[in-house]
mmCIF file of C-alpha atoms in Angstrom:
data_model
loop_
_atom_site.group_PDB
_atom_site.id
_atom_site.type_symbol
_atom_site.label_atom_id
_atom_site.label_comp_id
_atom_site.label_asym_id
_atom_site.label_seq_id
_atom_site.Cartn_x
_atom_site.Cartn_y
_atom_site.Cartn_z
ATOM 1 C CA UNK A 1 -8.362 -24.585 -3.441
ATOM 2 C CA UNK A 2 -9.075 -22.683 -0.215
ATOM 3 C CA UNK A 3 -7.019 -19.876 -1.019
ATOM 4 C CA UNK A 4 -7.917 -19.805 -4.440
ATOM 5 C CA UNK A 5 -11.476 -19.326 -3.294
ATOM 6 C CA UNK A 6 -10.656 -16.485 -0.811
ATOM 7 C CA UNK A 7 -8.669 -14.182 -3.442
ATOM 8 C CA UNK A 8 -11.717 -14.937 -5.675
ATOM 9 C CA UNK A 9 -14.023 -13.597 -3.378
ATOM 10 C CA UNK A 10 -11.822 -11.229 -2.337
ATOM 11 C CA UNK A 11 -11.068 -9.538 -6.512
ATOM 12 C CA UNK A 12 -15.131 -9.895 -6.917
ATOM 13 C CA UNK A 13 -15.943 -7.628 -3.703
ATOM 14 C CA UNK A 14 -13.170 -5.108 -4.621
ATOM 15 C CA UNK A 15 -13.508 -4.579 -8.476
ATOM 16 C CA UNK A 16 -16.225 -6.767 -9.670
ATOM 17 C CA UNK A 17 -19.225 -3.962 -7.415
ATOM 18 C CA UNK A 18 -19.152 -1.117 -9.703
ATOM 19 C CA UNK A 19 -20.063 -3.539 -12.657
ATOM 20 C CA UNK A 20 -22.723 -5.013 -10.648
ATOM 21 C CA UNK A 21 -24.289 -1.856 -9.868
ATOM 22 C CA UNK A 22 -24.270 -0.356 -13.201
ATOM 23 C CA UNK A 23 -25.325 -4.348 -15.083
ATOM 24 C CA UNK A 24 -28.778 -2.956 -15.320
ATOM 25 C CA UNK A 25 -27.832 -0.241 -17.656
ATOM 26 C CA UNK A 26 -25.483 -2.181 -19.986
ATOM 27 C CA UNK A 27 -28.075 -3.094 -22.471
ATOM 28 C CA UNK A 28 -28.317 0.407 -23.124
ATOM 29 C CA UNK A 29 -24.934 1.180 -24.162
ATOM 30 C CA UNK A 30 -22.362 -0.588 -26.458
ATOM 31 C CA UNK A 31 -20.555 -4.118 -26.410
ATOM 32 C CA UNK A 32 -18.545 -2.764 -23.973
ATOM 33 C CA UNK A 33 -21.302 -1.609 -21.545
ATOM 34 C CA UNK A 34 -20.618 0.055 -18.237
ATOM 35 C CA UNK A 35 -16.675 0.172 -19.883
ATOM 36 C CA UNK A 36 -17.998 2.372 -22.904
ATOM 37 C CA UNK A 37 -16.588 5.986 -22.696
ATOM 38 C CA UNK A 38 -12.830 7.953 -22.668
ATOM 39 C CA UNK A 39 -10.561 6.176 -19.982
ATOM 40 C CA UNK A 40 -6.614 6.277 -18.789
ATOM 41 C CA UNK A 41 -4.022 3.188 -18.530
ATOM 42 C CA UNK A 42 -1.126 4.375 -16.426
ATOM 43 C CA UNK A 43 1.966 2.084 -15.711
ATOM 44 C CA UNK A 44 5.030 2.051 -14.906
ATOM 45 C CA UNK A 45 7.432 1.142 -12.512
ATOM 46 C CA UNK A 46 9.049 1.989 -8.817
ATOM 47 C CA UNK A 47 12.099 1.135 -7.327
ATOM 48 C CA UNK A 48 13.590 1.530 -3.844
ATOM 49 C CA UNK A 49 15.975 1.009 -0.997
ATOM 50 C CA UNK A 50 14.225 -0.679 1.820
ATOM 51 C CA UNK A 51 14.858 -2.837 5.162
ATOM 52 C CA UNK A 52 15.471 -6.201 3.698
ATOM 53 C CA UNK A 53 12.488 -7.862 6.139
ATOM 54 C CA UNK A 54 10.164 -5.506 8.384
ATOM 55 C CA UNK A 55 12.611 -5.172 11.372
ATOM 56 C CA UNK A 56 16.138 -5.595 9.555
ATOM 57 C CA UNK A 57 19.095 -3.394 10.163
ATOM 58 C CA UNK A 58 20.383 -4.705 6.504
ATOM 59 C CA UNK A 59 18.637 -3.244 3.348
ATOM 60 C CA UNK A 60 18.383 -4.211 -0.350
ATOM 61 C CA UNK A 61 17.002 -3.014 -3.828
ATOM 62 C CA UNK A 62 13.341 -3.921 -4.608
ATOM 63 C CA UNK A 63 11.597 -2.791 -7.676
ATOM 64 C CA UNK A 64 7.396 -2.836 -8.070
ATOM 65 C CA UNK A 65 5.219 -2.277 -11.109
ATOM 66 C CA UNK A 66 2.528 0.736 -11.099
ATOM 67 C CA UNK A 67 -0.707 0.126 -13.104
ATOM 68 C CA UNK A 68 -3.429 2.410 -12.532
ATOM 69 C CA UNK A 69 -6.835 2.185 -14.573
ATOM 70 C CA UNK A 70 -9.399 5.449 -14.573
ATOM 71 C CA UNK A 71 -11.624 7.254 -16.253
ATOM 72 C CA UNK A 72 -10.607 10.632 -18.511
ATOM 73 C CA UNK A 73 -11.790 14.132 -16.313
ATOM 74 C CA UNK A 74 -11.737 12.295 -13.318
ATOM 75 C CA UNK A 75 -9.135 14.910 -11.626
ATOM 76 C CA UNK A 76 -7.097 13.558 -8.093
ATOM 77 C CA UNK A 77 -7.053 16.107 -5.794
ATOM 78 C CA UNK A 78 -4.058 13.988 -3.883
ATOM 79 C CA UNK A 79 -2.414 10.648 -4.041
ATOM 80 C CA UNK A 80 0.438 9.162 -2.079
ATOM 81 C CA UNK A 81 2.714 5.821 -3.159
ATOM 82 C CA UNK A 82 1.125 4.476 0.241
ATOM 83 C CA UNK A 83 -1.915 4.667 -0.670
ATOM 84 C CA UNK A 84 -3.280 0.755 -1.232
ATOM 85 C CA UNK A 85 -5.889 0.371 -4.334
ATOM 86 C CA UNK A 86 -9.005 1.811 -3.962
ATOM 87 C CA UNK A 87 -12.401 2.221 -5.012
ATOM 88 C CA UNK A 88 -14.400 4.979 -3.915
ATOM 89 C CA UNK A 89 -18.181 4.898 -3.482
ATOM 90 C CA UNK A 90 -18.493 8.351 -1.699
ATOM 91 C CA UNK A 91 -17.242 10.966 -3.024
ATOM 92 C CA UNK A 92 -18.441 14.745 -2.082
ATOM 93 C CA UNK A 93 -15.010 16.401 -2.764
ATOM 94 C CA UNK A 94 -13.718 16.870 0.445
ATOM 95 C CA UNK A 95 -14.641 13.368 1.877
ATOM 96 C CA UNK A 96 -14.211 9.770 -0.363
ATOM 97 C CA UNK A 97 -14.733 6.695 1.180
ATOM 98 C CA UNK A 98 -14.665 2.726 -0.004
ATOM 99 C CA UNK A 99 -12.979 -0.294 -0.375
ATOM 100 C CA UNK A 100 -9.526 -0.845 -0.386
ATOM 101 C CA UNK A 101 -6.643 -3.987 -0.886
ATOM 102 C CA UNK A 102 -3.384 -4.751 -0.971
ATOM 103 C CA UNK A 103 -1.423 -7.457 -2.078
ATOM 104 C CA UNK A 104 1.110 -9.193 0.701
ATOM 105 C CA UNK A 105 4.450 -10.621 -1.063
ATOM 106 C CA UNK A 106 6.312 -14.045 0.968
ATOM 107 C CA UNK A 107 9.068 -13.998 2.980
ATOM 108 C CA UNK A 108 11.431 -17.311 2.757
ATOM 109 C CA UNK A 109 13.051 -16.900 6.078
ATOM 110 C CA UNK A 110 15.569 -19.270 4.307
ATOM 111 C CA UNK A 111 16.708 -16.309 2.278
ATOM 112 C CA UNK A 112 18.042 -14.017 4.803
ATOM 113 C CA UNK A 113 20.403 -15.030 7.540
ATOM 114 C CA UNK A 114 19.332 -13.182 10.366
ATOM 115 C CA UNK A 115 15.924 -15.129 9.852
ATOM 116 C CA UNK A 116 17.063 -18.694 9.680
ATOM 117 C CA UNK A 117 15.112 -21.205 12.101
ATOM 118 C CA UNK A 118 11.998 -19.126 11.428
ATOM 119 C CA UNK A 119 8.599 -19.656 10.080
ATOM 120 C CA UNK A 120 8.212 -18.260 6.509
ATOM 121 C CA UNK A 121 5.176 -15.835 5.819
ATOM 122 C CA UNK A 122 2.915 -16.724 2.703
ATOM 123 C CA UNK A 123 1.683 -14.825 0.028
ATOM 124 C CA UNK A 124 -1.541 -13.137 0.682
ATOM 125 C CA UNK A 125 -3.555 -9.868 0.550
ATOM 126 C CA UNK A 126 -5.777 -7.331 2.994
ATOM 127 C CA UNK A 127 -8.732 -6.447 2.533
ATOM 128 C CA UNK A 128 -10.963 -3.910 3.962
ATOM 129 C CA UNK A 129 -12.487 0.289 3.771
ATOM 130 C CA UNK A 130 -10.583 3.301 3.241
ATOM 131 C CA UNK A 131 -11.983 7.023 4.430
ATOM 132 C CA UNK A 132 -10.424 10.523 3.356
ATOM 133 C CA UNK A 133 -11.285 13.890 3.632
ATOM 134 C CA UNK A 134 -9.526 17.462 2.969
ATOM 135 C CA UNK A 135 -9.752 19.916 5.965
ATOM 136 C CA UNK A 136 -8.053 22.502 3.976
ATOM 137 C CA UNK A 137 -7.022 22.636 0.210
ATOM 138 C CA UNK A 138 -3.614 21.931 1.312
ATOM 139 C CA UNK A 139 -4.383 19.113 3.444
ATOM 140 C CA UNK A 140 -5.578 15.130 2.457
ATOM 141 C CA UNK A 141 -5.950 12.831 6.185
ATOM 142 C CA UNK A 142 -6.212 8.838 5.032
ATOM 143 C CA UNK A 143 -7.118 5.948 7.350
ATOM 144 C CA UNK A 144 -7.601 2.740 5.998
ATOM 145 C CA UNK A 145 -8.713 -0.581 7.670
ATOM 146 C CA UNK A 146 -7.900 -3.928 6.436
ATOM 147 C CA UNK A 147 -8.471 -7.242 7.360
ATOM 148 C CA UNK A 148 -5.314 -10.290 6.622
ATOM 149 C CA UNK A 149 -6.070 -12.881 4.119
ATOM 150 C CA UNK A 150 -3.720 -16.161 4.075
ATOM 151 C CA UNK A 151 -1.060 -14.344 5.072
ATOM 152 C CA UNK A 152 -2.264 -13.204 8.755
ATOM 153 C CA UNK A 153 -5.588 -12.933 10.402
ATOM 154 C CA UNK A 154 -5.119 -9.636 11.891
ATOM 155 C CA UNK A 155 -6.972 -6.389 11.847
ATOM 156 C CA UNK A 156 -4.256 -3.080 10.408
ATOM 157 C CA UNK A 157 -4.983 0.015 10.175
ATOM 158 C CA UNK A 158 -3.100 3.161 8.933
ATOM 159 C CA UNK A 159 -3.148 6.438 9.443
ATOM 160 C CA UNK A 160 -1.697 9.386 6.961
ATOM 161 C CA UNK A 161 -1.511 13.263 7.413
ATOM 162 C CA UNK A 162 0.002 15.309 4.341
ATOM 163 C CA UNK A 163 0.499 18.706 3.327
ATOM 164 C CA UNK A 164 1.181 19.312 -0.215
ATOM 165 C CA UNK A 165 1.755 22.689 -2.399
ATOM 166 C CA UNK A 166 2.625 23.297 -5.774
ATOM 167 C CA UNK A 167 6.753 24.814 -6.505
ATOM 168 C CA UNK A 168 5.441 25.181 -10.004
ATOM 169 C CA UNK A 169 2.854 24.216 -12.045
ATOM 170 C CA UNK A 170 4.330 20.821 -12.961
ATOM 171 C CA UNK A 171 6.262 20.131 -9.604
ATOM 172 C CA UNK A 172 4.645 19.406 -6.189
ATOM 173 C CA UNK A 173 6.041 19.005 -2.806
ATOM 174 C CA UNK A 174 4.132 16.294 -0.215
ATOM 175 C CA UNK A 175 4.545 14.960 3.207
ATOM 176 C CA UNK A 176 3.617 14.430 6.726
ATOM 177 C CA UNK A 177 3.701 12.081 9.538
ATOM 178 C CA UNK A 178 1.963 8.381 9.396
ATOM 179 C CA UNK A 179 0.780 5.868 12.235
ATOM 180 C CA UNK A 180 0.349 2.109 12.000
ATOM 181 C CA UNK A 181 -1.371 -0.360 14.459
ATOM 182 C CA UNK A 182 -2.295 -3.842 14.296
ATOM 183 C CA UNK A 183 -4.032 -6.843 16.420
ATOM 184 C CA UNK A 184 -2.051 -9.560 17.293
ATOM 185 C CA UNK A 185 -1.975 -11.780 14.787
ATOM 186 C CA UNK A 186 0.245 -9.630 12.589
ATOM 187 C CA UNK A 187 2.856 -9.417 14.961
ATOM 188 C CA UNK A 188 3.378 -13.123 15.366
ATOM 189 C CA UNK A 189 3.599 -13.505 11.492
ATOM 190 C CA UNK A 190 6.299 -10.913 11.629
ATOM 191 C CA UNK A 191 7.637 -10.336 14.766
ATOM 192 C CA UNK A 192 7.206 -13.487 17.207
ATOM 193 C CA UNK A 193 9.205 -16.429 18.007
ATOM 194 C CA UNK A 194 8.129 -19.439 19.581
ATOM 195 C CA UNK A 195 10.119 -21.822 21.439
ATOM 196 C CA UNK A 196 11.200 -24.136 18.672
ATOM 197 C CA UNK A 197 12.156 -21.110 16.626
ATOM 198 C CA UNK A 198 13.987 -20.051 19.413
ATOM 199 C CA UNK A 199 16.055 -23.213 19.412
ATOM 200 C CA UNK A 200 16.962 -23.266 15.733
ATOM 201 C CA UNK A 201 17.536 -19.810 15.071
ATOM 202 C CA UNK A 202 19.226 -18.719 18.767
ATOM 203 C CA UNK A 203 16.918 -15.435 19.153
ATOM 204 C CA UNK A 204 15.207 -15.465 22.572
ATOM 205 C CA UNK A 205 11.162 -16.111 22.745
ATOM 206 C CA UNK A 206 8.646 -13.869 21.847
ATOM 207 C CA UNK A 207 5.226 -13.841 22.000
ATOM 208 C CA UNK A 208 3.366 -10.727 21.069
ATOM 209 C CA UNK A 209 0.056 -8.908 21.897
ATOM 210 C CA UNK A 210 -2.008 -6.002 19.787
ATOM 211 C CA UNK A 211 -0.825 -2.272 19.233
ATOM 212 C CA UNK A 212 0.846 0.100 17.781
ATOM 213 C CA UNK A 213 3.054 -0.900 14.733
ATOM 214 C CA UNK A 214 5.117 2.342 14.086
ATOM 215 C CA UNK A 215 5.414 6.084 13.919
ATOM 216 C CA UNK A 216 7.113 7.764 11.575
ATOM 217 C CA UNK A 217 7.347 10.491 8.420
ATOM 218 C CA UNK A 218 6.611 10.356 4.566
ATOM 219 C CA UNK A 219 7.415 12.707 1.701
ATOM 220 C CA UNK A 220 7.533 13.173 -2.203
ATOM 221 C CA UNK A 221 8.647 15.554 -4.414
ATOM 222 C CA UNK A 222 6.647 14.484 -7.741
ATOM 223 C CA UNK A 223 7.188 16.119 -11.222
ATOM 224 C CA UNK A 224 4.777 16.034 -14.125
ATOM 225 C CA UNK A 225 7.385 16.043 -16.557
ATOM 226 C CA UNK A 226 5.079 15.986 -19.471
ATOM 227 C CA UNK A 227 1.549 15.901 -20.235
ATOM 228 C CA UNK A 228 1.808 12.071 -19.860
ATOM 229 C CA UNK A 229 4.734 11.387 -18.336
ATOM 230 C CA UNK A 230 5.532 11.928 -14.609
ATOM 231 C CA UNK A 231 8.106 11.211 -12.007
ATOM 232 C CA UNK A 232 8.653 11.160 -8.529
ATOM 233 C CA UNK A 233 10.986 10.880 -5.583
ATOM 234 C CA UNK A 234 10.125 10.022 -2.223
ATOM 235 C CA UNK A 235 10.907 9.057 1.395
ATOM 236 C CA UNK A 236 9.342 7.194 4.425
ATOM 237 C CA UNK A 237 11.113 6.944 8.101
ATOM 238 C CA UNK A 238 9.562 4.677 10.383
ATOM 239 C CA UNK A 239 9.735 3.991 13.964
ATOM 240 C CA UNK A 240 8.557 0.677 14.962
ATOM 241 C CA UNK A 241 6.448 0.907 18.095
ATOM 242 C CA UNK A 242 5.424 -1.700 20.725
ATOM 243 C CA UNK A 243 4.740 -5.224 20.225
ATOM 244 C CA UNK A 244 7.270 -4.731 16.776
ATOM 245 C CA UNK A 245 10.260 -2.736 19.227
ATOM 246 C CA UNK A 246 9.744 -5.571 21.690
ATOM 247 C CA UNK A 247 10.744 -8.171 19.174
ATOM 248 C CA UNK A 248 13.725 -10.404 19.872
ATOM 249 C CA UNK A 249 14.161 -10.192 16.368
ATOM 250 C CA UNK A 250 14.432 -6.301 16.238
ATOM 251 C CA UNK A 251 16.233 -5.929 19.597
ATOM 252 C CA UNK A 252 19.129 -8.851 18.968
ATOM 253 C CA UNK A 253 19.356 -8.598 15.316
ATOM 254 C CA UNK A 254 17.633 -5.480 14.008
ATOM 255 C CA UNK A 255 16.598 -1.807 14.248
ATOM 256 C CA UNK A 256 13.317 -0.013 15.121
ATOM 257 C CA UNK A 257 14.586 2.730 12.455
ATOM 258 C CA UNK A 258 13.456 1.778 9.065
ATOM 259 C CA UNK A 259 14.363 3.904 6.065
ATOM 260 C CA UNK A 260 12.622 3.765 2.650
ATOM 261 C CA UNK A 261 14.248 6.032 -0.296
ATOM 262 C CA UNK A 262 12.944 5.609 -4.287
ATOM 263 C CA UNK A 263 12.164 6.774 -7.482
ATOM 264 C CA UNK A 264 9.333 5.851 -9.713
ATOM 265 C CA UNK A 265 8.239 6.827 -13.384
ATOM 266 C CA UNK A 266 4.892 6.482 -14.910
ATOM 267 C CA UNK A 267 2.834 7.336 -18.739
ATOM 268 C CA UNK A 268 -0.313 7.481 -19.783
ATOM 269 C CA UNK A 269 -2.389 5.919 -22.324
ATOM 270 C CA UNK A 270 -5.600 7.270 -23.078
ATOM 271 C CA UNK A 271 -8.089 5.265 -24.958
ATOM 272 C CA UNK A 272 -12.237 5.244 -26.031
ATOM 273 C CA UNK A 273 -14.305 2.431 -25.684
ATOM 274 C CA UNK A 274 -17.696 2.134 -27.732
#
């Protein structure tokens, strides 16, 4: 019931504000008040080679749905695949800030080997404000904040750099380098080891502290292949820094050098409310 209530609260303060603000003016407009006008559904579907847990040497095949809701003539001057979901409530063209989440899947230690003896980490979310701003056309810098919920009770940030230029008029070219840090309650969800875990699992101790999570490098190549259809590829390296390096469970059965390589496909729906 707890954590019901908490990912209640949690959907209400990150899409449910924007209703609120506009309630006054729904008995103006149609049945579908503050929803009344020319919007977008985008979905579709990305899929990926990644490090099978945060920390593993071994790597598997995961596959994620997209789903994207907006208004028509809204244009995006820039969008990454890390980017978490967002809703802006400044917006001057060069700078956008607001809230931001992102959803936190389980990990059954029981399901990979090197893991056994461990504690498993629940399903849960993050919560908390993202800020971007353009310093030159060709240049979007993203930090976002977030706060655990269930799953940890840490504080994350991340921070993104990247340079992007149109090849052609329906094919753009993206990347640049990314930083992660964390307090310490993240890395003992995903990195520690306490001393019973340490018995049933043989890695040595480990008790973390705060800092910085990883270093690394992101890029896409993403085609508009039609007017509603586009695709993308795309690449992340990561260095894991700190408090994640010092791991027993990187340093005895993993590697600080995790590698992310996908594809993803999207379409758009477009669709009037009155």
């Amino acid at each position: 019931m707890k954590t019901g209530r908490v990912f209640t609260a949690a959907a209400v303060l990150l899409f449910g504000i924007p209703a609120i603000a506009n309630a006054a003016d729904m008995a103006d407009k149609s049945r579908f008040g503050w929803f009344t006008g020319d919007w977008s559904l985008t979905v579709g579907v990305s899929t990926y080679a990644e490090p099978e847990f945060e920390g593993a040497s071994s790597y598997h095949i995961s596959a994620v749905p997209l789903v994207s809701f907006s208004r028509q003539g809204t244009a995006t001057r820039f969008s990454s695949r890390n980017d978490n979901i967002s809703i802006g409530f400044v917006d001057t063209g060069d700078f956008r800030a607001g809230l931001t989440g992102k959803f936190i899947f389980p990990r059954d230690s029981s399901d990979y080997r090197d893991l056994r003896g461990l504690h498993d980490v629940d399903f849960g979310g993050e919560l908390g404000l993202f800020a971007e701003f353009y310093p030159f056309d060709w240049m979007r810098v993203r930090g976002e904040v977030r706060k655990g919920i269930v799953t940890h009770d840490a504080i994350v940030g991340d921070l993104a750099v990247d340079a992007f230029t149109n090849l052609t008029p329906a094919l753009q070219i993206s990347g640049g380098p990314r930083l992660s840090a964390a307090t310490a309650d993240y890395f003992k969800t995903y990195y520690g080891v306490n001393a019973a875990e340490s018995t049933l699992s043989g890695l040595s101790p480990y008790s973390p502290g705060g800092g910085l999570k990883s270093a690394g490098f992101g890029g896409a190549l993403t085609w508009k292949t039609t007017d509603k259809v586009t695709t993308s590829l795309f690449g992340e390296y990561e260095h894991l820094l700190g408090p994640a390096a010092d791991s027993s469970i990187v340093k005895e059965r993993g590697s600080p050098n995790q590698f992310l390589l996908g594809v993803s496909a999207t379409y758009r729906f477009d669709f009037s409310l009155h």
